[in-house]
Amino acid sequence: MILIQFTGLSGSGKTTLAQNVRHLLIENGYKAEIVDGDIYRKTICKDLGFSKEDRCENVRRLFNVGRNFVAEDTITLMSVINPYESLRNELRTHEFVRTVFLDCSINNLIKRDPKGLYKKALLPENDLNRIKNFTGISDVFETPAKADLVLKTDLETVSFSTNKLYDFIIDNLRKEL
């Protein structure tokens, strides 16, 4: 089975594409689950902050959840920012892990800003509502050097990216046979 580790900045489309491709997979008879960083931040990761160590621990916990789904022959879509190349490479040591980079320019992300997070991250330094340590603005995001698939979500339609991801997953499943 396969685990897709999405990586990309907030608002790049990780959750949207995970939901869309999960729907397609289930529609075509596959078992598929989403391990969404936003959801798990409220449960098994609620004790974690946003330091580098906590972000890494967050991803490792999500990976452990995902690994359990893979063990149950379930395609797993791990939707989390996952900003560090070393951690992505650590997960890639497992033969069932594929890295999908959702590439979207910071300017487009600021325009999209579906959760209003960029607006808060760009507030003046002394503003109490400012988000500190915001990935891509005031904290690092390391662009993947070895993504298995790159989706240009500011240039491609959601439908195009969804189908491209679906085809990528199916091709990888066929290679396992």
PDB file of C-alpha atoms in Angstrom:
ATOM      1  CA  MET A   1       0.000   0.000   0.000  1.00  0.00           C
ATOM      2  CA  ILE A   2       1.020   3.640  -0.187  1.00  0.00           C
ATOM      3  CA  LEU A   3       1.248   6.682   2.076  1.00  0.00           C
ATOM      4  CA  ILE A   4       1.302  10.077   0.394  1.00  0.00           C
ATOM      5  CA  GLN A   5       3.106  12.667   2.486  1.00  0.00           C
ATOM      6  CA  PHE A   6       1.892  15.986   1.202  1.00  0.00           C
ATOM      7  CA  THR A   7       4.126  18.970   1.768  1.00  0.00           C
ATOM      8  CA  GLY A   8       3.278  22.571   1.044  1.00  0.00           C
ATOM      9  CA  LEU A   9       2.526  25.862   2.704  1.00  0.00           C
ATOM     10  CA  SER A  10      -0.752  26.669   4.434  1.00  0.00           C
ATOM     11  CA  GLY A  11      -3.467  27.196   1.839  1.00  0.00           C
ATOM     12  CA  SER A  12      -1.653  25.364  -0.971  1.00  0.00           C
ATOM     13  CA  GLY A  13      -4.474  22.817  -1.277  1.00  0.00           C
ATOM     14  CA  LYS A  14      -3.344  19.820   0.772  1.00  0.00           C
ATOM     15  CA  THR A  15      -6.684  19.152   2.468  1.00  0.00           C
ATOM     16  CA  THR A  16      -8.732  19.943  -0.647  1.00  0.00           C
ATOM     17  CA  LEU A  17      -6.725  17.568  -2.842  1.00  0.00           C
ATOM     18  CA  ALA A  18      -6.656  14.879  -0.156  1.00  0.00           C
ATOM     19  CA  GLN A  19     -10.452  15.019   0.142  1.00  0.00           C
ATOM     20  CA  ASN A  20     -10.954  15.028  -3.628  1.00  0.00           C
ATOM     21  CA  VAL A  21      -8.595  12.149  -4.347  1.00  0.00           C
ATOM     22  CA  ARG A  22      -9.938  10.133  -1.392  1.00  0.00           C
ATOM     23  CA  HIS A  23     -13.414  10.470  -2.897  1.00  0.00           C
ATOM     24  CA  LEU A  24     -12.136   9.260  -6.295  1.00  0.00           C
ATOM     25  CA  LEU A  25     -10.270   6.345  -4.734  1.00  0.00           C
ATOM     26  CA  ILE A  26     -13.278   5.178  -2.722  1.00  0.00           C
ATOM     27  CA  GLU A  27     -15.527   5.627  -5.764  1.00  0.00           C
ATOM     28  CA  ASN A  28     -13.190   3.246  -7.606  1.00  0.00           C
ATOM     29  CA  GLY A  29     -13.147   0.572  -4.911  1.00  0.00           C
ATOM     30  CA  TYR A  30     -10.029   1.488  -2.922  1.00  0.00           C
ATOM     31  CA  LYS A  31      -9.775   1.980   0.822  1.00  0.00           C
ATOM     32  CA  ALA A  32      -8.412   5.456   1.562  1.00  0.00           C
ATOM     33  CA  GLU A  33      -8.001   7.618   4.661  1.00  0.00           C
ATOM     34  CA  ILE A  34      -6.817  11.150   5.331  1.00  0.00           C
ATOM     35  CA  VAL A  35      -4.506  11.971   8.218  1.00  0.00           C
ATOM     36  CA  ASP A  36      -5.011  15.747   8.402  1.00  0.00           C
ATOM     37  CA  GLY A  37      -2.631  17.848  10.467  1.00  0.00           C
ATOM     38  CA  ASP A  38      -5.331  20.423  11.260  1.00  0.00           C
ATOM     39  CA  ILE A  39      -7.590  17.754  12.762  1.00  0.00           C
ATOM     40  CA  TYR A  40      -4.892  15.894  14.701  1.00  0.00           C
ATOM     41  CA  ARG A  41      -3.547  19.171  16.153  1.00  0.00           C
ATOM     42  CA  LYS A  42      -6.787  19.167  18.181  1.00  0.00           C
ATOM     43  CA  THR A  43      -6.385  15.574  19.423  1.00  0.00           C
ATOM     44  CA  ILE A  44      -3.170  13.521  19.642  1.00  0.00           C
ATOM     45  CA  CYS A  45      -0.985  16.556  18.917  1.00  0.00           C
ATOM     46  CA  LYS A  46      -2.740  19.151  21.069  1.00  0.00           C
ATOM     47  CA  ASP A  47       0.192  19.193  23.513  1.00  0.00           C
ATOM     48  CA  LEU A  48       2.582  20.386  20.785  1.00  0.00           C
ATOM     49  CA  GLY A  49       3.560  23.919  19.839  1.00  0.00           C
ATOM     50  CA  PHE A  50       5.277  25.216  16.723  1.00  0.00           C
ATOM     51  CA  SER A  51       8.976  24.925  17.553  1.00  0.00           C
ATOM     52  CA  LYS A  52      11.028  22.843  15.126  1.00  0.00           C
ATOM     53  CA  GLU A  53      11.070  19.967  17.625  1.00  0.00           C
ATOM     54  CA  ASP A  54       7.295  20.105  18.107  1.00  0.00           C
ATOM     55  CA  ARG A  55       6.631  20.330  14.369  1.00  0.00           C
ATOM     56  CA  CYS A  56       8.803  17.241  13.819  1.00  0.00           C
ATOM     57  CA  GLU A  57       7.050  15.355  16.612  1.00  0.00           C
ATOM     58  CA  ASN A  58       3.688  16.348  15.102  1.00  0.00           C
ATOM     59  CA  VAL A  59       4.660  14.853  11.735  1.00  0.00           C
ATOM     60  CA  ARG A  60       6.048  11.692  13.373  1.00  0.00           C
ATOM     61  CA  ARG A  61       2.796  11.151  15.282  1.00  0.00           C
ATOM     62  CA  LEU A  62       0.764  11.641  12.121  1.00  0.00           C
ATOM     63  CA  PHE A  63       3.056   9.228  10.306  1.00  0.00           C
ATOM     64  CA  ASN A  64       2.462   6.580  12.989  1.00  0.00           C
ATOM     65  CA  VAL A  65      -1.293   6.958  12.501  1.00  0.00           C
ATOM     66  CA  GLY A  66      -0.782   6.717   8.741  1.00  0.00           C
ATOM     67  CA  ARG A  67       1.470   3.678   9.032  1.00  0.00           C
ATOM     68  CA  ASN A  68      -1.340   1.875  10.874  1.00  0.00           C
ATOM     69  CA  PHE A  69      -3.724   2.597   7.986  1.00  0.00           C
ATOM     70  CA  VAL A  70      -1.133   1.338   5.482  1.00  0.00           C
ATOM     71  CA  ALA A  71      -0.830  -1.880   7.522  1.00  0.00           C
ATOM     72  CA  GLU A  72      -4.592  -2.292   6.995  1.00  0.00           C
ATOM     73  CA  ASP A  73      -4.131  -2.027   3.195  1.00  0.00           C
ATOM     74  CA  THR A  74      -5.490   1.511   3.141  1.00  0.00           C
ATOM     75  CA  ILE A  75      -4.152   4.260   0.893  1.00  0.00           C
ATOM     76  CA  THR A  76      -3.163   7.025   3.285  1.00  0.00           C
ATOM     77  CA  LEU A  77      -3.090  10.735   2.485  1.00  0.00           C
ATOM     78  CA  MET A  78      -1.087  12.611   5.118  1.00  0.00           C
ATOM     79  CA  SER A  79      -2.017  16.266   4.828  1.00  0.00           C
ATOM     80  CA  VAL A  80       0.420  18.367   6.843  1.00  0.00           C
ATOM     81  CA  ILE A  81       2.798  21.256   6.052  1.00  0.00           C
ATOM     82  CA  ASN A  82       5.856  19.087   6.864  1.00  0.00           C
ATOM     83  CA  PRO A  83       8.363  21.934   6.304  1.00  0.00           C
ATOM     84  CA  TYR A  84      11.705  20.172   6.883  1.00  0.00           C
ATOM     85  CA  GLU A  85      13.554  18.229   4.189  1.00  0.00           C
ATOM     86  CA  SER A  86      15.370  16.031   6.730  1.00  0.00           C
ATOM     87  CA  LEU A  87      12.069  14.855   8.225  1.00  0.00           C
ATOM     88  CA  ARG A  88      10.502  14.216   4.815  1.00  0.00           C
ATOM     89  CA  ASN A  89      13.594  12.183   3.908  1.00  0.00           C
ATOM     90  CA  GLU A  90      13.303  10.261   7.186  1.00  0.00           C
ATOM     91  CA  LEU A  91       9.771   9.214   6.223  1.00  0.00           C
ATOM     92  CA  ARG A  92      10.886   8.386   2.670  1.00  0.00           C
ATOM     93  CA  THR A  93      13.116   5.618   4.049  1.00  0.00           C
ATOM     94  CA  HIS A  94       9.897   3.587   4.269  1.00  0.00           C
ATOM     95  CA  GLU A  95       9.294   2.003   0.869  1.00  0.00           C
ATOM     96  CA  PHE A  96       5.561   2.788   0.951  1.00  0.00           C
ATOM     97  CA  VAL A  97       5.996   6.584   1.339  1.00  0.00           C
ATOM     98  CA  ARG A  98       5.726   9.003  -1.585  1.00  0.00           C
ATOM     99  CA  THR A  99       6.255  12.772  -1.342  1.00  0.00           C
ATOM    100  CA  VAL A 100       3.865  15.134  -3.120  1.00  0.00           C
ATOM    101  CA  PHE A 101       4.802  18.816  -3.094  1.00  0.00           C
ATOM    102  CA  LEU A 102       1.994  21.333  -3.523  1.00  0.00           C
ATOM    103  CA  ASP A 103       3.848  24.251  -5.028  1.00  0.00           C
ATOM    104  CA  CYS A 104       2.073  27.597  -4.810  1.00  0.00           C
ATOM    105  CA  SER A 105       3.661  31.038  -4.800  1.00  0.00           C
ATOM    106  CA  ILE A 106       3.568  32.987  -1.554  1.00  0.00           C
ATOM    107  CA  ASN A 107       1.800  35.846  -3.373  1.00  0.00           C
ATOM    108  CA  ASN A 108      -1.045  33.543  -4.412  1.00  0.00           C
ATOM    109  CA  LEU A 109      -1.249  32.052  -0.928  1.00  0.00           C
ATOM    110  CA  ILE A 110      -1.553  35.525   0.582  1.00  0.00           C
ATOM    111  CA  LYS A 111      -4.336  36.311  -1.916  1.00  0.00           C
ATOM    112  CA  ARG A 112      -6.159  33.018  -1.245  1.00  0.00           C
ATOM    113  CA  ASP A 113      -5.679  33.028   2.535  1.00  0.00           C
ATOM    114  CA  PRO A 114      -8.697  30.734   3.187  1.00  0.00           C
ATOM    115  CA  LYS A 115      -8.166  30.706   6.970  1.00  0.00           C
ATOM    116  CA  GLY A 116      -7.008  34.320   7.358  1.00  0.00           C
ATOM    117  CA  LEU A 117      -3.653  33.100   8.661  1.00  0.00           C
ATOM    118  CA  TYR A 118      -1.403  35.046   6.291  1.00  0.00           C
ATOM    119  CA  LYS A 119      -3.183  38.263   7.210  1.00  0.00           C
ATOM    120  CA  LYS A 120      -2.388  37.574  10.885  1.00  0.00           C
ATOM    121  CA  ALA A 121       1.184  36.465  10.144  1.00  0.00           C
ATOM    122  CA  LEU A 122       1.857  39.714   8.277  1.00  0.00           C
ATOM    123  CA  LEU A 123       0.619  41.990  11.071  1.00  0.00           C
ATOM    124  CA  PRO A 124       3.192  44.348  12.632  1.00  0.00           C
ATOM    125  CA  GLU A 125       5.685  42.825  15.066  1.00  0.00           C
ATOM    126  CA  ASN A 126       4.032  44.452  18.112  1.00  0.00           C
ATOM    127  CA  ASP A 127       0.445  43.423  17.218  1.00  0.00           C
ATOM    128  CA  LEU A 128      -0.933  40.926  19.748  1.00  0.00           C
ATOM    129  CA  ASN A 129      -2.940  39.168  17.000  1.00  0.00           C
ATOM    130  CA  ARG A 130       0.171  38.469  14.921  1.00  0.00           C
ATOM    131  CA  ILE A 131       0.977  34.800  14.357  1.00  0.00           C
ATOM    132  CA  LYS A 132       4.613  34.151  15.190  1.00  0.00           C
ATOM    133  CA  ASN A 133       6.584  31.263  13.675  1.00  0.00           C
ATOM    134  CA  PHE A 134       4.297  31.072  10.650  1.00  0.00           C
ATOM    135  CA  THR A 135       5.738  28.725   8.039  1.00  0.00           C
ATOM    136  CA  GLY A 136       6.711  30.535   4.856  1.00  0.00           C
ATOM    137  CA  ILE A 137       6.555  34.001   6.443  1.00  0.00           C
ATOM    138  CA  SER A 138       8.429  34.048   9.758  1.00  0.00           C
ATOM    139  CA  ASP A 139       9.489  30.399   9.885  1.00  0.00           C
ATOM    140  CA  VAL A 140      11.317  28.181   7.417  1.00  0.00           C
ATOM    141  CA  PHE A 141       9.824  26.002   4.694  1.00  0.00           C
ATOM    142  CA  GLU A 142      12.418  23.908   2.892  1.00  0.00           C
ATOM    143  CA  THR A 143      11.385  23.269  -0.699  1.00  0.00           C
ATOM    144  CA  PRO A 144      11.611  19.525  -1.372  1.00  0.00           C
ATOM    145  CA  ALA A 145      14.624  18.495  -3.415  1.00  0.00           C
ATOM    146  CA  LYS A 146      13.182  15.064  -4.242  1.00  0.00           C
ATOM    147  CA  ALA A 147       9.402  15.190  -4.488  1.00  0.00           C
ATOM    148  CA  ASP A 148       7.882  12.214  -6.299  1.00  0.00           C
ATOM    149  CA  LEU A 149       5.184  14.496  -7.700  1.00  0.00           C
ATOM    150  CA  VAL A 150       4.909  18.286  -7.875  1.00  0.00           C
ATOM    151  CA  LEU A 151       1.487  19.883  -8.217  1.00  0.00           C
ATOM    152  CA  LYS A 152       1.564  23.567  -9.181  1.00  0.00           C
ATOM    153  CA  THR A 153      -1.642  24.495  -7.395  1.00  0.00           C
ATOM    154  CA  ASP A 154      -1.517  28.147  -8.388  1.00  0.00           C
ATOM    155  CA  LEU A 155      -1.298  27.230 -12.086  1.00  0.00           C
ATOM    156  CA  GLU A 156      -3.368  24.020 -12.284  1.00  0.00           C
ATOM    157  CA  THR A 157      -7.098  23.708 -11.682  1.00  0.00           C
ATOM    158  CA  VAL A 158      -8.203  21.709  -8.650  1.00  0.00           C
ATOM    159  CA  SER A 159      -9.689  19.122 -11.003  1.00  0.00           C
ATOM    160  CA  PHE A 160      -6.449  18.796 -12.990  1.00  0.00           C
ATOM    161  CA  SER A 161      -4.326  18.438  -9.826  1.00  0.00           C
ATOM    162  CA  THR A 162      -6.797  15.915  -8.366  1.00  0.00           C
ATOM    163  CA  ASN A 163      -6.676  13.742 -11.482  1.00  0.00           C
ATOM    164  CA  LYS A 164      -2.888  14.022 -11.716  1.00  0.00           C
ATOM    165  CA  LEU A 165      -2.581  12.891  -8.083  1.00  0.00           C
ATOM    166  CA  TYR A 166      -5.091  10.067  -8.574  1.00  0.00           C
ATOM    167  CA  ASP A 167      -3.183   8.802 -11.639  1.00  0.00           C
ATOM    168  CA  PHE A 168       0.095   9.017  -9.693  1.00  0.00           C
ATOM    169  CA  ILE A 169      -1.332   6.904  -6.856  1.00  0.00           C
ATOM    170  CA  ILE A 170      -2.794   4.292  -9.213  1.00  0.00           C
ATOM    171  CA  ASP A 171       0.492   4.071 -11.161  1.00  0.00           C
ATOM    172  CA  ASN A 172       2.380   3.499  -7.899  1.00  0.00           C
ATOM    173  CA  LEU A 173      -0.075   0.818  -6.787  1.00  0.00           C
ATOM    174  CA  ARG A 174       0.377  -0.986 -10.114  1.00  0.00           C
ATOM    175  CA  LYS A 175       4.165  -0.952  -9.636  1.00  0.00           C
ATOM    176  CA  GLU A 176       3.674  -2.812  -6.341  1.00  0.00           C
ATOM    177  CA  LEU A 177       1.998  -5.745  -8.105  1.00  0.00           C
TER     178      LEU A 177
END
